[in-house]
mmCIF file with all atom_site columns, C-alpha atoms in Angstrom:
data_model
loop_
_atom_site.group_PDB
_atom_site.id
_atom_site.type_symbol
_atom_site.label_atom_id
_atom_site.label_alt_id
_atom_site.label_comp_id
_atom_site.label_asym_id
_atom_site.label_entity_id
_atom_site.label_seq_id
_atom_site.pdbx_PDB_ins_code
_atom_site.Cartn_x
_atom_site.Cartn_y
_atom_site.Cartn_z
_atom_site.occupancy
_atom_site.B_iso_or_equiv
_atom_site.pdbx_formal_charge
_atom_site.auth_seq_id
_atom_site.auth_comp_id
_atom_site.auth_asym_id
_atom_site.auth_atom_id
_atom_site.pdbx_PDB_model_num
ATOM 1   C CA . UNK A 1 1   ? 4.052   6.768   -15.778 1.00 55.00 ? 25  UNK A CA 1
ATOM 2   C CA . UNK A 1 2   ? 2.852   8.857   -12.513 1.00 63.00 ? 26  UNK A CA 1
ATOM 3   C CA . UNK A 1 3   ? 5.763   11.530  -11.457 1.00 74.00 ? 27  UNK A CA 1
ATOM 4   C CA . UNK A 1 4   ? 7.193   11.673  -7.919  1.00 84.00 ? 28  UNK A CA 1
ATOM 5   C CA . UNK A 1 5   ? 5.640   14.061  -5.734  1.00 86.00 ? 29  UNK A CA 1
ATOM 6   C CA . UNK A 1 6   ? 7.814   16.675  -3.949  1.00 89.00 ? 30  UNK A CA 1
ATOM 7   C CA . UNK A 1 7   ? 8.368   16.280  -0.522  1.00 89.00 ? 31  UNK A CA 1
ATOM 8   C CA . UNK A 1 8   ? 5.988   18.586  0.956   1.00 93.00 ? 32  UNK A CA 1
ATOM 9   C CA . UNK A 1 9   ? 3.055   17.143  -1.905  1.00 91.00 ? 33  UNK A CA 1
ATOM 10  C CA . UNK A 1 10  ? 4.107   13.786  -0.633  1.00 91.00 ? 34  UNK A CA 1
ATOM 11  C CA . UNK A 1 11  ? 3.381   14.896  2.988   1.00 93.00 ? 35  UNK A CA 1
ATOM 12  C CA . UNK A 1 12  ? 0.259   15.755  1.784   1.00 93.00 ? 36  UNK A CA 1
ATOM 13  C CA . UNK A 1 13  ? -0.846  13.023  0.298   1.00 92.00 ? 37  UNK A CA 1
ATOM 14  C CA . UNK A 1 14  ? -0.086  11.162  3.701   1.00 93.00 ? 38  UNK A CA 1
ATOM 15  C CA . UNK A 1 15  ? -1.585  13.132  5.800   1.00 94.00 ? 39  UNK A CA 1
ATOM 16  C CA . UNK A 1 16  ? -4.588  13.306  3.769   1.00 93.00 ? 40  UNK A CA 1
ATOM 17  C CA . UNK A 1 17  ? -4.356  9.029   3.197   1.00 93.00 ? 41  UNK A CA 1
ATOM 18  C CA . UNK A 1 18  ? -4.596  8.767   7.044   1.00 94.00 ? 42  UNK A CA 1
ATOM 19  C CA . UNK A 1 19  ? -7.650  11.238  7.763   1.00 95.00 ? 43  UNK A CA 1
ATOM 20  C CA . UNK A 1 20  ? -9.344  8.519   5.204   1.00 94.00 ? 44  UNK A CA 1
ATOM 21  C CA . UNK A 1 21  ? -8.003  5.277   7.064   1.00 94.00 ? 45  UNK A CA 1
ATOM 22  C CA . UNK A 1 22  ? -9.541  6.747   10.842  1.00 94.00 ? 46  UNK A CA 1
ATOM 23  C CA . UNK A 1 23  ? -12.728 7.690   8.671   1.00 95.00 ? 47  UNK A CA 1
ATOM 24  C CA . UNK A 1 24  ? -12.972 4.329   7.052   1.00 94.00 ? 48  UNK A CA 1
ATOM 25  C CA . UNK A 1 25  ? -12.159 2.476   10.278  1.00 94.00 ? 49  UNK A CA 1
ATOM 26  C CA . UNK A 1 26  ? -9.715  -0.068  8.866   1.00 94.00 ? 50  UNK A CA 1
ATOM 27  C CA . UNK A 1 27  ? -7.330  -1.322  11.663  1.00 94.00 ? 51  UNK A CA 1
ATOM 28  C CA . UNK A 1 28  ? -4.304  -0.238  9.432   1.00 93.00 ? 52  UNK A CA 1
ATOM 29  C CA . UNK A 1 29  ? -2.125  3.014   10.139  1.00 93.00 ? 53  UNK A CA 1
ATOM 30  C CA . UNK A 1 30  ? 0.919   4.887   7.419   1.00 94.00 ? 54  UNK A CA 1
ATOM 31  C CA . UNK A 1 31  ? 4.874   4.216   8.016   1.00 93.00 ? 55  UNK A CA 1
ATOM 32  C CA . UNK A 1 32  ? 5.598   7.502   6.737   1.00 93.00 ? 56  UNK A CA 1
ATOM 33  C CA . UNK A 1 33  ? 9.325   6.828   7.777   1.00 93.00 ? 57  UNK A CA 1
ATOM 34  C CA . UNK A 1 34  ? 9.150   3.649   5.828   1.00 90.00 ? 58  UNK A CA 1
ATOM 35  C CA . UNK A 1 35  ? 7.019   5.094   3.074   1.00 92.00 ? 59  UNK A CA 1
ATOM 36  C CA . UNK A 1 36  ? 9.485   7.676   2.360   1.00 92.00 ? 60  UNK A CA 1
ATOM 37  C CA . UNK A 1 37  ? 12.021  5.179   2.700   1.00 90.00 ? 61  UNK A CA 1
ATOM 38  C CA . UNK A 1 38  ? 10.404  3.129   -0.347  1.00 89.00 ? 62  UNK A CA 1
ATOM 39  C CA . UNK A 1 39  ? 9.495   5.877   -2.051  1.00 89.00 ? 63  UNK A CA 1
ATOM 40  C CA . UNK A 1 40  ? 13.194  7.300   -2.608  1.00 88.00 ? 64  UNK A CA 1
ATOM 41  C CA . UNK A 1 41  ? 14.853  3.442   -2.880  1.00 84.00 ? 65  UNK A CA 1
ATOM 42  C CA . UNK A 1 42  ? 11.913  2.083   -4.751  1.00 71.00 ? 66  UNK A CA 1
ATOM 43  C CA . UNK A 1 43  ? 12.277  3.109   -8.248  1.00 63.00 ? 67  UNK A CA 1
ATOM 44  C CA . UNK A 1 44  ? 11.625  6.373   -7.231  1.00 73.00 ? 68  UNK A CA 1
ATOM 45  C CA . UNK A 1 45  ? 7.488   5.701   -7.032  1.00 83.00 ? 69  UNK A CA 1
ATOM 46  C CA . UNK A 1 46  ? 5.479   7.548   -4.299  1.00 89.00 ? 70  UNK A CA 1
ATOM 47  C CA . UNK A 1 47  ? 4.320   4.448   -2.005  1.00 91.00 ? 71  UNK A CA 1
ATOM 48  C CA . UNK A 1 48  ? 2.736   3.910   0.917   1.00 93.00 ? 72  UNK A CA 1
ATOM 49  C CA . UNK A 1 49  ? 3.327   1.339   3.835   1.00 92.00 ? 73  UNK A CA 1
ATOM 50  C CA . UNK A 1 50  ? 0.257   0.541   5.810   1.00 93.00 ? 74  UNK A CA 1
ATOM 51  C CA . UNK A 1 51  ? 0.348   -1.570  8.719   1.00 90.00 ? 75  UNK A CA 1
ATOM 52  C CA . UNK A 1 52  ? -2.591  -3.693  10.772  1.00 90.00 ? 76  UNK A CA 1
ATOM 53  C CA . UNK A 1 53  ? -3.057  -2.252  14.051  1.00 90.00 ? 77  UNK A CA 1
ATOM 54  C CA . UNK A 1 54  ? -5.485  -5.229  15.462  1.00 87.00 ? 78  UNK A CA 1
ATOM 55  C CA . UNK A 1 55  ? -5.087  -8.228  16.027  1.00 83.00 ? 79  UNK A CA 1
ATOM 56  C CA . UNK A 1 56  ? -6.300  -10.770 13.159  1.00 80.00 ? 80  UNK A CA 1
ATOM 57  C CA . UNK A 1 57  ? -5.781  -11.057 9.272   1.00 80.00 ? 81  UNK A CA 1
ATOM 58  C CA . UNK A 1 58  ? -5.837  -9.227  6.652   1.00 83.00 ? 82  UNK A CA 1
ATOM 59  C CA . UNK A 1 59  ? -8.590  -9.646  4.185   1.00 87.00 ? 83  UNK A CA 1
ATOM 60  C CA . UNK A 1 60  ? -9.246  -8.889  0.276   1.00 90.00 ? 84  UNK A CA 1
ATOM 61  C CA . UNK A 1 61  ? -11.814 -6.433  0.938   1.00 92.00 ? 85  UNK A CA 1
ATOM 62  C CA . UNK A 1 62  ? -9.588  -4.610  3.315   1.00 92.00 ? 86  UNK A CA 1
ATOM 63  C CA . UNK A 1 63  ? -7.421  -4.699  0.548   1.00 92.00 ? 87  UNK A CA 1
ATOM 64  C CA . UNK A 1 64  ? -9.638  -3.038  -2.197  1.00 93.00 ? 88  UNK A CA 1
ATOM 65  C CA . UNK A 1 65  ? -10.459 -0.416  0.403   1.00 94.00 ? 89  UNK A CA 1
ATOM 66  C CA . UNK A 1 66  ? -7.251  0.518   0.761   1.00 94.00 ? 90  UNK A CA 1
ATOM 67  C CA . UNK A 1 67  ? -6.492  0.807   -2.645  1.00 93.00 ? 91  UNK A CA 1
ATOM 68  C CA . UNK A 1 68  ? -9.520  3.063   -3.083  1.00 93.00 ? 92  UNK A CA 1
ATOM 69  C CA . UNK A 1 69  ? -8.638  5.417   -0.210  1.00 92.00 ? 93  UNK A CA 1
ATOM 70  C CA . UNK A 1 70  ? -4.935  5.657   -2.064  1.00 90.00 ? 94  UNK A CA 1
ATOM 71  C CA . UNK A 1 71  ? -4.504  8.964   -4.047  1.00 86.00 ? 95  UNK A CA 1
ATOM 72  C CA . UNK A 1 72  ? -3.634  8.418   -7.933  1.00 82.00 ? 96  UNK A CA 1
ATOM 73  C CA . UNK A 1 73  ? -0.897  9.571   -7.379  1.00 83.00 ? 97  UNK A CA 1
ATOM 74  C CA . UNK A 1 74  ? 0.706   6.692   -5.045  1.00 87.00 ? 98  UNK A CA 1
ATOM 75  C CA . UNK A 1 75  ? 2.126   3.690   -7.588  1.00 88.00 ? 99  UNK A CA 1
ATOM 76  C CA . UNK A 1 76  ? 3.113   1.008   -4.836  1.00 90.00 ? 100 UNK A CA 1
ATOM 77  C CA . UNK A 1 77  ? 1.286   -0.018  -1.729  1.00 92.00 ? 101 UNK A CA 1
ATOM 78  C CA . UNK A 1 78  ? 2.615   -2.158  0.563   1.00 91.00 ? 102 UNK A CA 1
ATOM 79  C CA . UNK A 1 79  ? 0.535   -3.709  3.261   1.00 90.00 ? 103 UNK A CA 1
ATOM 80  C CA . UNK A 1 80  ? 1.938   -5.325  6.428   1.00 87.00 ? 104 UNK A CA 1
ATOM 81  C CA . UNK A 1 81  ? -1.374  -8.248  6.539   1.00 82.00 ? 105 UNK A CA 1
ATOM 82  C CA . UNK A 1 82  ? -0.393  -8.801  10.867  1.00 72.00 ? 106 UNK A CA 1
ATOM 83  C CA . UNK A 1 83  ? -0.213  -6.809  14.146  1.00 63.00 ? 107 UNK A CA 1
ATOM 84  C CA . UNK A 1 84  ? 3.230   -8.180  14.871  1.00 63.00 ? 108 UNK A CA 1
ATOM 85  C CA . UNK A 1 85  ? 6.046   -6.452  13.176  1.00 60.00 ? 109 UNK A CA 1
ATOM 86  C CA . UNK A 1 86  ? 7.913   -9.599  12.917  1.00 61.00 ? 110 UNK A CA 1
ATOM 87  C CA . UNK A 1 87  ? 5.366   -11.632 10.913  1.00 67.00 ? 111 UNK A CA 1
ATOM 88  C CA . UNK A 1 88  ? 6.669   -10.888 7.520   1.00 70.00 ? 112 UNK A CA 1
ATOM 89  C CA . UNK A 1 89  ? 3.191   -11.489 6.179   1.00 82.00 ? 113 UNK A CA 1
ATOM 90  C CA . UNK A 1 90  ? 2.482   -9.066  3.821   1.00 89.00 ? 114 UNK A CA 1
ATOM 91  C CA . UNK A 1 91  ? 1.537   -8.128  0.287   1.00 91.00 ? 115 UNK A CA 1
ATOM 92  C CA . UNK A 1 92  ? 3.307   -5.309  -1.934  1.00 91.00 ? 116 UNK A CA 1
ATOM 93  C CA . UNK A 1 93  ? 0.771   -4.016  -5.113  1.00 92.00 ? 117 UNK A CA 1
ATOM 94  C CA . UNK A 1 94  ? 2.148   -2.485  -8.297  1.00 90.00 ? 118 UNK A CA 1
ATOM 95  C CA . UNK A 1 95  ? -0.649  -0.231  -9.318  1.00 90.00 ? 119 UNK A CA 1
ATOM 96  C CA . UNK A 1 96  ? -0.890  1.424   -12.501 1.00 86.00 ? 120 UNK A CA 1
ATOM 97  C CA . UNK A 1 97  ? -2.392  5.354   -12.921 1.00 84.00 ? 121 UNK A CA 1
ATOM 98  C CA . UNK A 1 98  ? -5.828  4.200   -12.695 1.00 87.00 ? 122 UNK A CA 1
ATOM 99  C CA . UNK A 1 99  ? -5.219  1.958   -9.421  1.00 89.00 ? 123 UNK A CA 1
ATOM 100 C CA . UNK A 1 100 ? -5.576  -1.028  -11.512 1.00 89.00 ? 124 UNK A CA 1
ATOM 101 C CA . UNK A 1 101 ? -3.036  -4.006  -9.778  1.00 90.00 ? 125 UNK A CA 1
ATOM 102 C CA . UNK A 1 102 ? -0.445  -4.665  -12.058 1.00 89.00 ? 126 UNK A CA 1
ATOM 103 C CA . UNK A 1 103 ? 1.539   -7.062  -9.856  1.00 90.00 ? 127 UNK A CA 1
ATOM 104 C CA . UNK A 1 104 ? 0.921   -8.460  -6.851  1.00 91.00 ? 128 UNK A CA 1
ATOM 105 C CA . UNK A 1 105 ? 3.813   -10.439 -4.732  1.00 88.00 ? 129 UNK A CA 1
ATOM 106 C CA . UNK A 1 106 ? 4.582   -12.057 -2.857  1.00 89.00 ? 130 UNK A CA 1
ATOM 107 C CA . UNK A 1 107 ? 2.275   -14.301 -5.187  1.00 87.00 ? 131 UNK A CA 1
ATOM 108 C CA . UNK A 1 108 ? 1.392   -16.733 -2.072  1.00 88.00 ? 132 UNK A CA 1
ATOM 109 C CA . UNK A 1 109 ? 0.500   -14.287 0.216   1.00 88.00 ? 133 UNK A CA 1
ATOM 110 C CA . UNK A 1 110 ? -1.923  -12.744 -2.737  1.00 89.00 ? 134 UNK A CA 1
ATOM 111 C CA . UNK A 1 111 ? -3.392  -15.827 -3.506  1.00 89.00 ? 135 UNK A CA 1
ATOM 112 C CA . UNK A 1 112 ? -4.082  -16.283 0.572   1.00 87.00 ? 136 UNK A CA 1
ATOM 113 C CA . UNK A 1 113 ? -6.044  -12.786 0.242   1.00 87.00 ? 137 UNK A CA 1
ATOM 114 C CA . UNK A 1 114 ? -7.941  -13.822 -2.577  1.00 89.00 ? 138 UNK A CA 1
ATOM 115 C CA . UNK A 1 115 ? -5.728  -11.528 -5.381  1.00 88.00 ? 139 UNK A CA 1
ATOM 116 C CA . UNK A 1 116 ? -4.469  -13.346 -8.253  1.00 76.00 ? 140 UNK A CA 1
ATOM 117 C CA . UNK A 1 117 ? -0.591  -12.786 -9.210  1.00 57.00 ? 141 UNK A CA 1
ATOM 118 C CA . UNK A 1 118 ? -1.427  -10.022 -12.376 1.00 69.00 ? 142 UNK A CA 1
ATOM 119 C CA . UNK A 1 119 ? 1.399   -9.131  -14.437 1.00 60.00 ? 143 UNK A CA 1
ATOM 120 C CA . UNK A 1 120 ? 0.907   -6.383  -17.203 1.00 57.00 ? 144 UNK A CA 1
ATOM 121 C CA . UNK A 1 121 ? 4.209   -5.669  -18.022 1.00 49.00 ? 145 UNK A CA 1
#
């Protein structure tokens, strides 16, 4: 099981998550407010909340970037798949030490993406 961060490691880990996002030139940018927010209410797991800053969808390979650019450290990523805030459309990954997906839901947005529903539990 991956530990919790401290606050200022957490801060980090952010910061250092969204040099690699402008580097990689996905259109997605960190919540921190809402990553923090998960991370204390979330079973306690560092996670990140990325949203789409451009206009269009999200796509699988966007998606393996992302997890890629992640830290280990960081156990649940959620990804907000739209521009508009109030498109719920988005996909929340489980990932194990190793960035492997354990579960992937909502399981008909991840089948949209191309990511099968995977539970190791």
């Amino acid at each position: 099981m991956i530990s919790l961060p401290k606050t200022e490691q957490r801060n980090e880990i952010y910061a250092e998550m969204s040099q690699k996002l402008k580097q990689s030139g996905l259109p997605y940018e960190i919540n921190i407010s809402l990553s923090e927010e998960y991370t204390m209410d979330f079973l306690k797991k560092m996670s990140v909340v990325v949203a789409r800053t451009r206009n269009g969808k999200g796509e699988k390979y966007e998606i393996e970037q992302l997890i890629q650019i992640l830290p280990n450290r960081v156990s649940y990523l959620k990804i907000n798949m739209n521009q508009n805030e109030n498109d719920n459309k988005n996909v929340r990954l489980l990932l194990d030490e190793t960035k492997e997906i354990m579960e992937c839901y909502p399981s008909n947005n991840c089948e949209e993406v191309g990511i099968e529903n995977i539970k190791r539990f």
